[in-house]
Amino acid sequence: DAKTTQPPSMDCAEGRAANLPCNHSTISGNEYVYWYRQIHSQGPQYIIHGLKNNETNEMASLIITEDRKSSTLILPHATLRDTAVYYCIVRDQAGTALIFGKGTTLSVSS
Amino acid sequence: KAGVTQTPRYLIKTRGQQVTLSCSPISGHRSVSWYQQTPGQGLQFLFEYFSETQRNKGNFPGRFSGRQFSNSRSEMNVSTLELGDSALYLCASSSVGRGAGETQYFGPGTRLLVL
């Protein structure tokens, strides 16, 4: 079973920041938080991952709380092309399988 | 660097037939994982291959099998197809499949329809 909880859906206005929350209260010390997104019927796209520090790349920022029980993916300026299902996944170093939950459907509108 | 490629992209089969799907990983990647995505069950892990050996397996019946070649390309096979096998089959590759911050990159998938 997935070790994360995400809201089923969120809306965001184009140009605004999209903040997608994820709860992972049972995360252990060696487990990473990964974010992927899937645009309709395409393969999941890797976005970002982190262990305990906040991370930023050209696509997004990942904010992990100090106790690591939750995190937030931030898309700073959402566009219509960011409309997708976003998956938050907890994965340990030894594991190979990604365990996907139902994710959050983000709808960006103009 | 080219991404993960999967062939064919679309496939129609009938019940009882078998099917083989192919995946070419990113150059230099040695781990290939397969996933099945259906509307009812979501994205589920099938198996992972590394250095031509199956290293991890999900909870799927024996009709689902795979293999990996010396060049890291992988195939998966589904025998005696059932209607419920209609799905998007996704392949993902990574350098070694496990370790600190190892990332899997997905291909576009093969959409299989079983009639």
PDB file of C-alpha atoms in Angstrom:
ATOM      1  CA  ASP A   1       0.000   0.000   0.000  1.00  0.00           C
ATOM      2  CA  ALA A   2       1.050   3.566  -0.612  1.00  0.00           C
ATOM      3  CA  LYS A   3       2.600   5.238   2.426  1.00  0.00           C
ATOM      4  CA  THR A   4       1.348   8.694   1.473  1.00  0.00           C
ATOM      5  CA  THR A   5      -1.933  10.602   1.635  1.00  0.00           C
ATOM      6  CA  GLN A   6      -2.804  13.314  -0.859  1.00  0.00           C
ATOM      7  CA  PRO A   7      -5.979  15.315  -1.541  1.00  0.00           C
ATOM      8  CA  PRO A   8      -7.810  13.868  -4.547  1.00  0.00           C
ATOM      9  CA  SER A   9      -8.044  17.158  -6.418  1.00  0.00           C
ATOM     10  CA  MET A  10      -6.942  20.783  -6.397  1.00  0.00           C
ATOM     11  CA  ASP A  11      -7.554  23.817  -8.565  1.00  0.00           C
ATOM     12  CA  CYS A  12      -5.121  26.593  -9.405  1.00  0.00           C
ATOM     13  CA  ALA A  13      -5.324  29.751 -11.508  1.00  0.00           C
ATOM     14  CA  GLU A  14      -2.800  30.108 -14.291  1.00  0.00           C
ATOM     15  CA  GLY A  15       0.220  32.140 -13.207  1.00  0.00           C
ATOM     16  CA  ARG A  16      -0.336  31.486  -9.528  1.00  0.00           C
ATOM     17  CA  ALA A  17       1.693  29.131  -7.355  1.00  0.00           C
ATOM     18  CA  ALA A  18       0.336  25.622  -6.956  1.00  0.00           C
ATOM     19  CA  ASN A  19       1.048  24.080  -3.560  1.00  0.00           C
ATOM     20  CA  LEU A  20       0.404  20.340  -3.436  1.00  0.00           C
ATOM     21  CA  PRO A  21       0.489  18.755   0.033  1.00  0.00           C
ATOM     22  CA  CYS A  22       1.440  15.211   0.950  1.00  0.00           C
ATOM     23  CA  ASN A  23       1.281  13.424   4.300  1.00  0.00           C
ATOM     24  CA  HIS A  24       3.743  10.629   5.026  1.00  0.00           C
ATOM     25  CA  SER A  25       3.500  10.263   8.797  1.00  0.00           C
ATOM     26  CA  THR A  26       5.129   6.801   8.890  1.00  0.00           C
ATOM     27  CA  ILE A  27       8.209   7.776   6.912  1.00  0.00           C
ATOM     28  CA  SER A  28      11.449   6.375   8.277  1.00  0.00           C
ATOM     29  CA  GLY A  29      14.887   7.921   8.381  1.00  0.00           C
ATOM     30  CA  ASN A  30      16.270   6.451   5.182  1.00  0.00           C
ATOM     31  CA  GLU A  31      13.214   7.021   3.018  1.00  0.00           C
ATOM     32  CA  TYR A  32      13.099   9.621   0.284  1.00  0.00           C
ATOM     33  CA  VAL A  33      10.093  11.610  -0.876  1.00  0.00           C
ATOM     34  CA  TYR A  34       9.635  11.541  -4.654  1.00  0.00           C
ATOM     35  CA  TRP A  35       7.205  13.483  -6.802  1.00  0.00           C
ATOM     36  CA  TYR A  36       6.054  12.436 -10.254  1.00  0.00           C
ATOM     37  CA  ARG A  37       3.287  13.735 -12.447  1.00  0.00           C
ATOM     38  CA  GLN A  38       1.295  12.092 -15.193  1.00  0.00           C
ATOM     39  CA  ILE A  39      -0.369  14.000 -17.957  1.00  0.00           C
ATOM     40  CA  HIS A  40      -3.281  12.109 -19.425  1.00  0.00           C
ATOM     41  CA  SER A  41      -2.261   8.700 -20.819  1.00  0.00           C
ATOM     42  CA  GLN A  42       1.455   9.534 -20.860  1.00  0.00           C
ATOM     43  CA  GLY A  43       4.196   7.946 -18.764  1.00  0.00           C
ATOM     44  CA  PRO A  44       4.830   9.500 -15.336  1.00  0.00           C
ATOM     45  CA  GLN A  45       7.333  12.343 -15.406  1.00  0.00           C
ATOM     46  CA  TYR A  46       9.894  12.706 -12.620  1.00  0.00           C
ATOM     47  CA  ILE A  47       9.711  16.095 -10.929  1.00  0.00           C
ATOM     48  CA  ILE A  48      11.877  16.195  -7.819  1.00  0.00           C
ATOM     49  CA  HIS A  49      12.904  14.221  -4.744  1.00  0.00           C
ATOM     50  CA  GLY A  50      14.375  14.907  -1.310  1.00  0.00           C
ATOM     51  CA  LEU A  51      15.408  13.344   1.968  1.00  0.00           C
ATOM     52  CA  LYS A  52      15.220  16.051   4.616  1.00  0.00           C
ATOM     53  CA  ASN A  53      16.378  19.319   3.121  1.00  0.00           C
ATOM     54  CA  ASN A  54      14.275  21.499   0.882  1.00  0.00           C
ATOM     55  CA  GLU A  55      15.044  21.013  -2.791  1.00  0.00           C
ATOM     56  CA  THR A  56      14.557  23.145  -5.893  1.00  0.00           C
ATOM     57  CA  ASN A  57      15.052  22.466  -9.562  1.00  0.00           C
ATOM     58  CA  GLU A  58      13.872  24.009 -12.801  1.00  0.00           C
ATOM     59  CA  MET A  59      10.441  22.461 -12.466  1.00  0.00           C
ATOM     60  CA  ALA A  60       9.478  22.827  -8.827  1.00  0.00           C
ATOM     61  CA  SER A  61      10.410  23.186  -5.178  1.00  0.00           C
ATOM     62  CA  LEU A  62       9.988  20.543  -2.501  1.00  0.00           C
ATOM     63  CA  ILE A  63       9.477  21.623   1.085  1.00  0.00           C
ATOM     64  CA  ILE A  64       9.797  18.859   3.706  1.00  0.00           C
ATOM     65  CA  THR A  65       8.774  19.563   7.285  1.00  0.00           C
ATOM     66  CA  GLU A  66      11.370  19.215   9.996  1.00  0.00           C
ATOM     67  CA  ASP A  67       9.760  16.054  11.394  1.00  0.00           C
ATOM     68  CA  ARG A  68       9.525  14.750   7.800  1.00  0.00           C
ATOM     69  CA  LYS A  69       5.904  13.699   8.296  1.00  0.00           C
ATOM     70  CA  SER A  70       4.672  15.879   5.452  1.00  0.00           C
ATOM     71  CA  SER A  71       5.874  17.748   2.397  1.00  0.00           C
ATOM     72  CA  THR A  72       4.657  20.264  -0.165  1.00  0.00           C
ATOM     73  CA  LEU A  73       5.413  20.410  -3.852  1.00  0.00           C
ATOM     74  CA  ILE A  74       5.395  23.957  -5.168  1.00  0.00           C
ATOM     75  CA  LEU A  75       4.971  24.873  -8.817  1.00  0.00           C
ATOM     76  CA  PRO A  76       5.826  28.579  -8.654  1.00  0.00           C
ATOM     77  CA  HIS A  77       3.926  29.803 -11.713  1.00  0.00           C
ATOM     78  CA  ALA A  78       1.420  27.203 -12.841  1.00  0.00           C
ATOM     79  CA  THR A  79       0.502  26.999 -16.521  1.00  0.00           C
ATOM     80  CA  LEU A  80      -2.232  25.094 -18.313  1.00  0.00           C
ATOM     81  CA  ARG A  81       0.374  22.457 -19.218  1.00  0.00           C
ATOM     82  CA  ASP A  82       0.811  21.683 -15.526  1.00  0.00           C
ATOM     83  CA  THR A  83      -2.665  20.129 -15.422  1.00  0.00           C
ATOM     84  CA  ALA A  84      -1.917  16.518 -14.459  1.00  0.00           C
ATOM     85  CA  VAL A  85      -2.119  13.903 -11.726  1.00  0.00           C
ATOM     86  CA  TYR A  86       0.659  14.457  -9.190  1.00  0.00           C
ATOM     87  CA  TYR A  87       1.984  11.519  -7.201  1.00  0.00           C
ATOM     88  CA  CYS A  88       3.901  11.755  -3.937  1.00  0.00           C
ATOM     89  CA  ILE A  89       5.875   8.566  -3.220  1.00  0.00           C
ATOM     90  CA  VAL A  90       7.977   7.471  -0.281  1.00  0.00           C
ATOM     91  CA  ARG A  91      10.781   5.132  -1.227  1.00  0.00           C
ATOM     92  CA  ASP A  92      13.696   3.683   0.697  1.00  0.00           C
ATOM     93  CA  GLN A  93      17.196   3.253  -0.617  1.00  0.00           C
ATOM     94  CA  ALA A  94      16.922  -0.509  -0.857  1.00  0.00           C
ATOM     95  CA  GLY A  95      13.575  -0.589  -2.589  1.00  0.00           C
ATOM     96  CA  THR A  96      13.236  -0.659  -6.317  1.00  0.00           C
ATOM     97  CA  ALA A  97       9.472  -0.546  -6.712  1.00  0.00           C
ATOM     98  CA  LEU A  98       7.638   2.764  -6.684  1.00  0.00           C
ATOM     99  CA  ILE A  99       4.353   2.357  -4.818  1.00  0.00           C
ATOM    100  CA  PHE A 100       1.857   4.767  -6.350  1.00  0.00           C
ATOM    101  CA  GLY A 101      -1.245   5.989  -4.550  1.00  0.00           C
ATOM    102  CA  LYS A 102      -4.133   7.747  -6.234  1.00  0.00           C
ATOM    103  CA  GLY A 103      -2.345  11.098  -6.402  1.00  0.00           C
ATOM    104  CA  THR A 104      -3.758  14.611  -6.669  1.00  0.00           C
ATOM    105  CA  THR A 105      -5.434  15.790  -9.846  1.00  0.00           C
ATOM    106  CA  LEU A 106      -4.318  19.385 -10.347  1.00  0.00           C
ATOM    107  CA  SER A 107      -6.461  21.463 -12.674  1.00  0.00           C
ATOM    108  CA  VAL A 108      -4.963  24.744 -13.850  1.00  0.00           C
ATOM    109  CA  SER A 109      -7.388  27.149 -15.448  1.00  0.00           C
ATOM    110  CA  SER A 110      -7.053  30.529 -17.152  1.00  0.00           C
TER     111      SER A 110
ATOM    112  CA  LYS B   1      20.415  11.672 -24.132  1.00  0.00           C
ATOM    113  CA  ALA B   2      17.433   9.755 -25.488  1.00  0.00           C
ATOM    114  CA  GLY B   3      14.730   8.768 -23.052  1.00  0.00           C
ATOM    115  CA  VAL B   4      13.102   5.442 -22.401  1.00  0.00           C
ATOM    116  CA  THR B   5      11.442   4.031 -25.496  1.00  0.00           C
ATOM    117  CA  GLN B   6       8.690   1.447 -25.661  1.00  0.00           C
ATOM    118  CA  THR B   7       7.330  -0.483 -28.597  1.00  0.00           C
ATOM    119  CA  PRO B   8       4.725  -0.899 -29.802  1.00  0.00           C
ATOM    120  CA  ARG B   9       2.772   2.098 -28.530  1.00  0.00           C
ATOM    121  CA  TYR B  10      -0.621   0.521 -29.145  1.00  0.00           C
ATOM    122  CA  LEU B  11      -1.700  -3.073 -29.435  1.00  0.00           C
ATOM    123  CA  ILE B  12      -4.982  -4.920 -29.850  1.00  0.00           C
ATOM    124  CA  LYS B  13      -5.176  -8.618 -29.001  1.00  0.00           C
ATOM    125  CA  THR B  14      -7.915 -11.143 -28.348  1.00  0.00           C
ATOM    126  CA  ARG B  15      -8.464 -13.268 -25.272  1.00  0.00           C
ATOM    127  CA  GLY B  16      -6.193 -16.274 -25.068  1.00  0.00           C
ATOM    128  CA  GLN B  17      -3.433 -14.773 -27.190  1.00  0.00           C
ATOM    129  CA  GLN B  18      -0.040 -13.794 -25.870  1.00  0.00           C
ATOM    130  CA  VAL B  19       1.803 -10.519 -26.262  1.00  0.00           C
ATOM    131  CA  THR B  20       5.383  -9.265 -26.007  1.00  0.00           C
ATOM    132  CA  LEU B  21       6.222  -5.665 -25.192  1.00  0.00           C
ATOM    133  CA  SER B  22       9.652  -4.111 -25.552  1.00  0.00           C
ATOM    134  CA  CYS B  23      11.525  -1.453 -23.614  1.00  0.00           C
ATOM    135  CA  SER B  24      14.832   0.262 -24.330  1.00  0.00           C
ATOM    136  CA  PRO B  25      16.230   2.048 -21.283  1.00  0.00           C
ATOM    137  CA  ILE B  26      18.168   5.275 -21.171  1.00  0.00           C
ATOM    138  CA  SER B  27      21.733   4.699 -22.322  1.00  0.00           C
ATOM    139  CA  GLY B  28      23.860   3.530 -19.407  1.00  0.00           C
ATOM    140  CA  HIS B  29      20.913   2.495 -17.244  1.00  0.00           C
ATOM    141  CA  ARG B  30      21.013  -1.115 -16.109  1.00  0.00           C
ATOM    142  CA  SER B  31      17.784  -1.397 -14.143  1.00  0.00           C
ATOM    143  CA  VAL B  32      14.441  -1.758 -15.890  1.00  0.00           C
ATOM    144  CA  SER B  33      11.124  -1.904 -14.056  1.00  0.00           C
ATOM    145  CA  TRP B  34       7.682  -2.630 -15.462  1.00  0.00           C
ATOM    146  CA  TYR B  35       4.361  -1.276 -14.230  1.00  0.00           C
ATOM    147  CA  GLN B  36       0.730  -1.834 -15.153  1.00  0.00           C
ATOM    148  CA  GLN B  37      -1.800   0.997 -15.011  1.00  0.00           C
ATOM    149  CA  THR B  38      -5.536   0.381 -15.064  1.00  0.00           C
ATOM    150  CA  PRO B  39      -8.413   2.688 -14.105  1.00  0.00           C
ATOM    151  CA  GLY B  40      -9.428   0.388 -11.273  1.00  0.00           C
ATOM    152  CA  GLN B  41      -6.085  -0.524  -9.713  1.00  0.00           C
ATOM    153  CA  GLY B  42      -3.959   2.459 -10.664  1.00  0.00           C
ATOM    154  CA  LEU B  43      -0.230   2.088 -11.193  1.00  0.00           C
ATOM    155  CA  GLN B  44       1.098  -1.246  -9.958  1.00  0.00           C
ATOM    156  CA  PHE B  45       4.627  -2.654  -9.970  1.00  0.00           C
ATOM    157  CA  LEU B  46       5.138  -5.813 -12.034  1.00  0.00           C
ATOM    158  CA  PHE B  47       8.852  -6.631 -11.796  1.00  0.00           C
ATOM    159  CA  GLU B  48      12.358  -5.249 -12.033  1.00  0.00           C
ATOM    160  CA  TYR B  49      15.369  -6.536 -13.915  1.00  0.00           C
ATOM    161  CA  PHE B  50      18.995  -5.740 -13.302  1.00  0.00           C
ATOM    162  CA  SER B  51      21.951  -7.317 -15.096  1.00  0.00           C
ATOM    163  CA  GLU B  52      19.650  -9.781 -16.859  1.00  0.00           C
ATOM    164  CA  THR B  53      18.221 -11.052 -13.553  1.00  0.00           C
ATOM    165  CA  GLN B  54      14.803 -10.475 -12.054  1.00  0.00           C
ATOM    166  CA  ARG B  55      15.552  -8.744  -8.794  1.00  0.00           C
ATOM    167  CA  ASN B  56      12.102  -7.811  -7.544  1.00  0.00           C
ATOM    168  CA  LYS B  57       8.579  -8.932  -8.342  1.00  0.00           C
ATOM    169  CA  GLY B  58       5.126  -7.554  -7.667  1.00  0.00           C
ATOM    170  CA  ASN B  59       1.946  -9.464  -6.967  1.00  0.00           C
ATOM    171  CA  PHE B  60       0.955 -10.610 -10.433  1.00  0.00           C
ATOM    172  CA  PRO B  61       0.192 -14.097 -11.743  1.00  0.00           C
ATOM    173  CA  GLY B  62       2.781 -16.183 -13.551  1.00  0.00           C
ATOM    174  CA  ARG B  63       1.221 -15.272 -16.899  1.00  0.00           C
ATOM    175  CA  PHE B  64       3.238 -12.094 -16.612  1.00  0.00           C
ATOM    176  CA  SER B  65       6.924 -12.618 -17.255  1.00  0.00           C
ATOM    177  CA  GLY B  66       9.902 -10.700 -18.457  1.00  0.00           C
ATOM    178  CA  ARG B  67      13.515 -10.811 -19.371  1.00  0.00           C
ATOM    179  CA  GLN B  68      16.443  -8.510 -19.860  1.00  0.00           C
ATOM    180  CA  PHE B  69      19.173  -8.720 -22.432  1.00  0.00           C
ATOM    181  CA  SER B  70      22.879  -7.992 -22.094  1.00  0.00           C
ATOM    182  CA  ASN B  71      22.365  -4.519 -23.567  1.00  0.00           C
ATOM    183  CA  SER B  72      19.804  -3.808 -20.794  1.00  0.00           C
ATOM    184  CA  ARG B  73      16.859  -3.820 -23.174  1.00  0.00           C
ATOM    185  CA  SER B  74      13.904  -5.623 -21.650  1.00  0.00           C
ATOM    186  CA  GLU B  75      10.800  -7.416 -22.796  1.00  0.00           C
ATOM    187  CA  MET B  76       7.702  -8.421 -20.929  1.00  0.00           C
ATOM    188  CA  ASN B  77       5.343 -11.148 -21.992  1.00  0.00           C
ATOM    189  CA  VAL B  78       1.759 -11.801 -21.060  1.00  0.00           C
ATOM    190  CA  SER B  79       0.393 -15.213 -21.949  1.00  0.00           C
ATOM    191  CA  THR B  80      -3.225 -16.338 -22.195  1.00  0.00           C
ATOM    192  CA  LEU B  81      -4.535 -12.796 -22.278  1.00  0.00           C
ATOM    193  CA  GLU B  82      -7.638 -11.905 -20.291  1.00  0.00           C
ATOM    194  CA  LEU B  83      -9.936  -8.915 -20.715  1.00  0.00           C
ATOM    195  CA  GLY B  84      -8.608  -7.524 -17.444  1.00  0.00           C
ATOM    196  CA  ASP B  85      -5.105  -7.312 -18.883  1.00  0.00           C
ATOM    197  CA  SER B  86      -6.196  -4.286 -20.914  1.00  0.00           C
ATOM    198  CA  ALA B  87      -3.997  -1.559 -19.523  1.00  0.00           C
ATOM    199  CA  LEU B  88      -1.199   0.903 -20.063  1.00  0.00           C
ATOM    200  CA  TYR B  89       2.099  -0.919 -19.551  1.00  0.00           C
ATOM    201  CA  LEU B  90       4.919   1.323 -18.468  1.00  0.00           C
ATOM    202  CA  CYS B  91       8.627   0.736 -18.406  1.00  0.00           C
ATOM    203  CA  ALA B  92      11.007   2.725 -16.225  1.00  0.00           C
ATOM    204  CA  SER B  93      14.785   2.734 -16.173  1.00  0.00           C
ATOM    205  CA  SER B  94      17.370   3.838 -13.641  1.00  0.00           C
ATOM    206  CA  SER B  95      21.119   3.542 -13.262  1.00  0.00           C
ATOM    207  CA  VAL B  96      21.254   0.699 -10.780  1.00  0.00           C
ATOM    208  CA  GLY B  97      17.713   0.650  -9.427  1.00  0.00           C
ATOM    209  CA  ARG B  98      18.467   1.253  -5.776  1.00  0.00           C
ATOM    210  CA  GLY B  99      20.602   3.469  -3.612  1.00  0.00           C
ATOM    211  CA  ALA B 100      20.504   6.985  -2.308  1.00  0.00           C
ATOM    212  CA  GLY B 101      18.245   9.112  -4.421  1.00  0.00           C
ATOM    213  CA  GLU B 102      18.103   6.687  -7.340  1.00  0.00           C
ATOM    214  CA  THR B 103      15.507   7.983  -9.818  1.00  0.00           C
ATOM    215  CA  GLN B 104      13.353   6.010 -12.230  1.00  0.00           C
ATOM    216  CA  TYR B 105      12.506   7.551 -15.593  1.00  0.00           C
ATOM    217  CA  PHE B 106       9.424   6.339 -17.403  1.00  0.00           C
ATOM    218  CA  GLY B 107       8.740   5.650 -21.027  1.00  0.00           C
ATOM    219  CA  PRO B 108       5.529   6.649 -22.836  1.00  0.00           C
ATOM    220  CA  GLY B 109       3.928   3.261 -22.305  1.00  0.00           C
ATOM    221  CA  THR B 110       2.271   0.622 -24.439  1.00  0.00           C
ATOM    222  CA  ARG B 111      -1.506   0.648 -24.441  1.00  0.00           C
ATOM    223  CA  LEU B 112      -2.854  -2.887 -24.713  1.00  0.00           C
ATOM    224  CA  LEU B 113      -6.483  -3.590 -25.497  1.00  0.00           C
ATOM    225  CA  VAL B 114      -7.724  -7.160 -25.116  1.00  0.00           C
ATOM    226  CA  LEU B 115     -10.970  -7.984 -26.910  1.00  0.00           C
TER     227      LEU B 115
END
